[in-house]
């Protein structure tokens, strides 16, 4: 039975399959993709290749490769949906995403992370020195201890630090990271989120001042 007339192909797909075969028979490599492949009572998506095999320079046969792409398509759609949901969650939280190669200390930051550290998108060179430079000197030891402990213990960490990208601005950042390991359990990467918590810290300071005033008033009242 000619390949294009086998029961695998829907009737409407056979002329298309015939073109693939003719192209491959002329010595050209063919990649194909179709949603009209019939297996029993169901139609599914298939992609693959037609590879011409030559003998003394002439095409003597074709090798056909076929792969069911239906499940792959479902996984791709599920992954796309997950990415969309993650992106929406990050947008809602205004969270910056980053990761670091533990061995090389090379950093990969999204645009939010770069802006949070005082860089314009594209300015950050991915070096450890650029990451450390804007961190407030009084907070650096605490941050370094947190992520080094996480690397040693293969765990996560969360720490609040101050970022001072210039002499005039300062912001509070909550930096959280998680260590990932390779198949042998060796730490390979740090991945995490950074959140600007400057407003939260300001609210906490205002609340502390209010509590202090209330305590003073209570003290005066009790003396009276």
GROMACS .gro file of N, CA and C in nm, residues 21-80:
model
  180
   21UNK      N    1   0.635   1.290   0.056
   21UNK     CA    2   0.705   1.175  -0.002
   21UNK      C    3   0.776   1.214  -0.131
   22UNK      N    4   0.709   1.290  -0.216
   22UNK     CA    5   0.770   1.330  -0.343
   22UNK      C    6   0.892   1.419  -0.319
   23UNK      N    7   0.881   1.509  -0.222
   23UNK     CA    8   0.995   1.596  -0.190
   23UNK      C    9   1.113   1.516  -0.139
   24UNK      N   10   1.087   1.422  -0.048
   24UNK     CA   11   1.194   1.339   0.007
   24UNK      C   12   1.252   1.248  -0.102
   25UNK      N   13   1.166   1.199  -0.191
   25UNK     CA   14   1.213   1.111  -0.299
   25UNK      C   15   1.308   1.184  -0.394
   26UNK      N   16   1.297   1.318  -0.397
   26UNK     CA   17   1.389   1.398  -0.479
   26UNK      C   18   1.518   1.432  -0.406
   27UNK      N   19   1.536   1.372  -0.287
   27UNK     CA   20   1.662   1.387  -0.215
   27UNK      C   21   1.663   1.492  -0.107
   28UNK      N   22   1.546   1.552  -0.077
   28UNK     CA   23   1.540   1.657   0.025
   28UNK      C   24   1.493   1.600   0.158
   29UNK      N   25   1.556   1.648   0.264
   29UNK     CA   26   1.515   1.613   0.400
   29UNK      C   27   1.384   1.685   0.431
   30UNK      N   28   1.285   1.615   0.487
   30UNK     CA   29   1.153   1.674   0.512
   30UNK      C   30   1.119   1.662   0.660
   31UNK      N   31   1.080   1.776   0.720
   31UNK     CA   32   1.021   1.775   0.853
   31UNK      C   33   0.872   1.800   0.837
   32UNK      N   34   0.790   1.727   0.908
   32UNK     CA   35   0.646   1.743   0.893
   32UNK      C   36   0.578   1.750   1.029
   33UNK      N   37   0.459   1.808   1.028
   33UNK     CA   38   0.377   1.813   1.148
   33UNK      C   39   0.232   1.817   1.103
   34UNK      N   40   0.149   1.733   1.162
   34UNK     CA   41   0.008   1.728   1.124
   34UNK      C   42  -0.077   1.686   1.242
   35UNK      N   43  -0.201   1.730   1.242
   35UNK     CA   44  -0.296   1.691   1.344
   35UNK      C   45  -0.393   1.586   1.294
   36UNK      N   46  -0.369   1.535   1.173
   36UNK     CA   47  -0.467   1.446   1.110
   36UNK      C   48  -0.413   1.305   1.093
   37UNK      N   49  -0.375   1.244   1.205
   37UNK     CA   50  -0.330   1.106   1.204
   37UNK      C   51  -0.433   1.023   1.282
   38UNK      N   52  -0.477   0.913   1.220
   38UNK     CA   53  -0.585   0.833   1.277
   38UNK      C   54  -0.528   0.705   1.338
   39UNK      N   55  -0.553   0.688   1.469
   39UNK     CA   56  -0.517   0.563   1.534
   39UNK      C   57  -0.643   0.507   1.599
   40UNK      N   58  -0.699   0.403   1.541
   40UNK     CA   59  -0.824   0.347   1.591
   40UNK      C   60  -0.935   0.449   1.575
   41UNK      N   61  -1.000   0.482   1.686
   41UNK     CA   62  -1.113   0.575   1.680
   41UNK      C   63  -1.073   0.716   1.722
   42UNK      N   64  -0.946   0.745   1.731
   42UNK     CA   65  -0.905   0.879   1.774
   42UNK      C   66  -0.806   0.940   1.675
   43UNK      N   67  -0.810   1.071   1.666
   43UNK     CA   68  -0.719   1.147   1.582
   43UNK      C   69  -0.618   1.218   1.673
   44UNK      N   70  -0.492   1.215   1.636
   44UNK     CA   71  -0.392   1.278   1.720
   44UNK      C   72  -0.289   1.353   1.637
   45UNK      N   73  -0.208   1.431   1.707
   45UNK     CA   74  -0.105   1.512   1.642
   45UNK      C   75   0.025   1.433   1.636
   46UNK      N   76   0.093   1.445   1.523
   46UNK     CA   77   0.219   1.374   1.502
   46UNK      C   78   0.316   1.469   1.431
   47UNK      N   79   0.441   1.463   1.469
   47UNK     CA   80   0.545   1.533   1.395
   47UNK      C   81   0.658   1.435   1.369
   48UNK      N   82   0.741   1.465   1.272
   48UNK     CA   83   0.851   1.373   1.242
   48UNK      C   84   0.933   1.416   1.122
   49UNK      N   85   0.998   1.320   1.061
   49UNK     CA   86   1.090   1.348   0.952
   49UNK      C   87   1.078   1.239   0.845
   50UNK      N   88   1.106   1.277   0.721
   50UNK     CA   89   1.126   1.183   0.611
   50UNK      C   90   1.270   1.201   0.565
   51UNK      N   91   1.349   1.096   0.578
   51UNK     CA   92   1.492   1.105   0.549
   51UNK      C   93   1.524   1.019   0.427
   52UNK      N   94   1.572   1.080   0.320
   52UNK     CA   95   1.606   1.001   0.200
   52UNK      C   96   1.737   0.925   0.221
   53UNK      N   97   1.738   0.801   0.176
   53UNK     CA   98   1.859   0.717   0.180
   53UNK      C   99   1.902   0.693   0.036
   54UNK      N  100   2.026   0.723   0.006
   54UNK     CA  101   2.074   0.714  -0.132
   54UNK      C  102   2.160   0.590  -0.154
   55UNK      N  103   2.162   0.543  -0.278
   55UNK     CA  104   2.246   0.432  -0.321
   55UNK      C  105   2.305   0.471  -0.457
   56UNK      N  106   2.438   0.491  -0.458
   56UNK     CA  107   2.505   0.538  -0.580
   56UNK      C  108   2.448   0.671  -0.628
   57UNK      N  109   2.415   0.758  -0.531
   57UNK     CA  110   2.367   0.891  -0.563
   57UNK      C  111   2.219   0.903  -0.587
   58UNK      N  112   2.149   0.790  -0.596
   58UNK     CA  113   2.004   0.794  -0.620
   58UNK      C  114   1.930   0.754  -0.493
   59UNK      N  115   1.815   0.815  -0.472
   59UNK     CA  116   1.735   0.783  -0.355
   59UNK      C  117   1.675   0.645  -0.372
   60UNK      N  118   1.709   0.556  -0.280
   60UNK     CA  119   1.660   0.418  -0.290
   60UNK      C  120   1.547   0.388  -0.193
   61UNK      N  121   1.542   0.461  -0.083
   61UNK     CA  122   1.435   0.440   0.014
   61UNK      C  123   1.423   0.562   0.104
   62UNK      N  124   1.313   0.569   0.180
   62UNK     CA  125   1.290   0.677   0.275
   62UNK      C  126   1.274   0.619   0.415
   63UNK      N  127   1.340   0.681   0.510
   63UNK     CA  128   1.320   0.645   0.650
   63UNK      C  129   1.223   0.745   0.710
   64UNK      N  130   1.115   0.694   0.767
   64UNK     CA  131   1.011   0.781   0.823
   64UNK      C  132   1.016   0.774   0.975
   65UNK      N  133   1.024   0.891   1.038
   65UNK     CA  134   1.020   0.900   1.185
   65UNK      C  135   0.894   0.974   1.225
   66UNK      N  136   0.821   0.920   1.320
   66UNK     CA  137   0.698   0.983   1.366
   66UNK      C  138   0.696   0.988   1.518
   67UNK      N  139   0.651   1.099   1.572
   67UNK     CA  140   0.643   1.116   1.717
   67UNK      C  141   0.508   1.175   1.753
   68UNK      N  142   0.442   1.113   1.850
   68UNK     CA  143   0.314   1.164   1.898
   68UNK      C  144   0.339   1.293   1.976
   69UNK      N  145   0.284   1.404   1.929
   69UNK     CA  146   0.307   1.533   1.994
   69UNK      C  147   0.189   1.579   2.078
   70UNK      N  148   0.085   1.497   2.088
   70UNK     CA  149  -0.033   1.538   2.164
   70UNK      C  150   0.003   1.561   2.311
   71UNK      N  151   0.072   1.464   2.371
   71UNK     CA  152   0.107   1.475   2.513
   71UNK      C  153   0.206   1.589   2.532
   72UNK      N  154   0.301   1.602   2.437
   72UNK     CA  155   0.397   1.712   2.445
   72UNK      C  156   0.323   1.846   2.440
   73UNK      N  157   0.223   1.855   2.353
   73UNK     CA  158   0.145   1.978   2.343
   73UNK      C  159   0.072   2.008   2.472
   74UNK      N  160   0.016   1.905   2.536
   74UNK     CA  161  -0.053   1.926   2.663
   74UNK      C  162   0.043   1.975   2.770
   75UNK      N  163   0.164   1.916   2.772
   75UNK     CA  164   0.263   1.961   2.870
   75UNK      C  165   0.305   2.105   2.843
   76UNK      N  166   0.322   2.140   2.715
   76UNK     CA  167   0.360   2.277   2.680
   76UNK      C  168   0.252   2.375   2.723
   77UNK      N  169   0.126   2.339   2.702
   77UNK     CA  170   0.017   2.429   2.741
   77UNK      C  171   0.010   2.443   2.893
   78UNK      N  172   0.030   2.330   2.964
   78UNK     CA  173   0.029   2.336   3.110
   78UNK      C  174   0.144   2.421   3.162
   79UNK      N  175   0.262   2.407   3.098
   79UNK     CA  176   0.377   2.485   3.139
   79UNK      C  177   0.354   2.633   3.111
   80UNK      N  178   0.296   2.664   2.995
   80UNK     CA  179   0.267   2.803   2.961
   80UNK      C  180   0.169   2.864   3.061
   0.00000   0.00000   0.00000
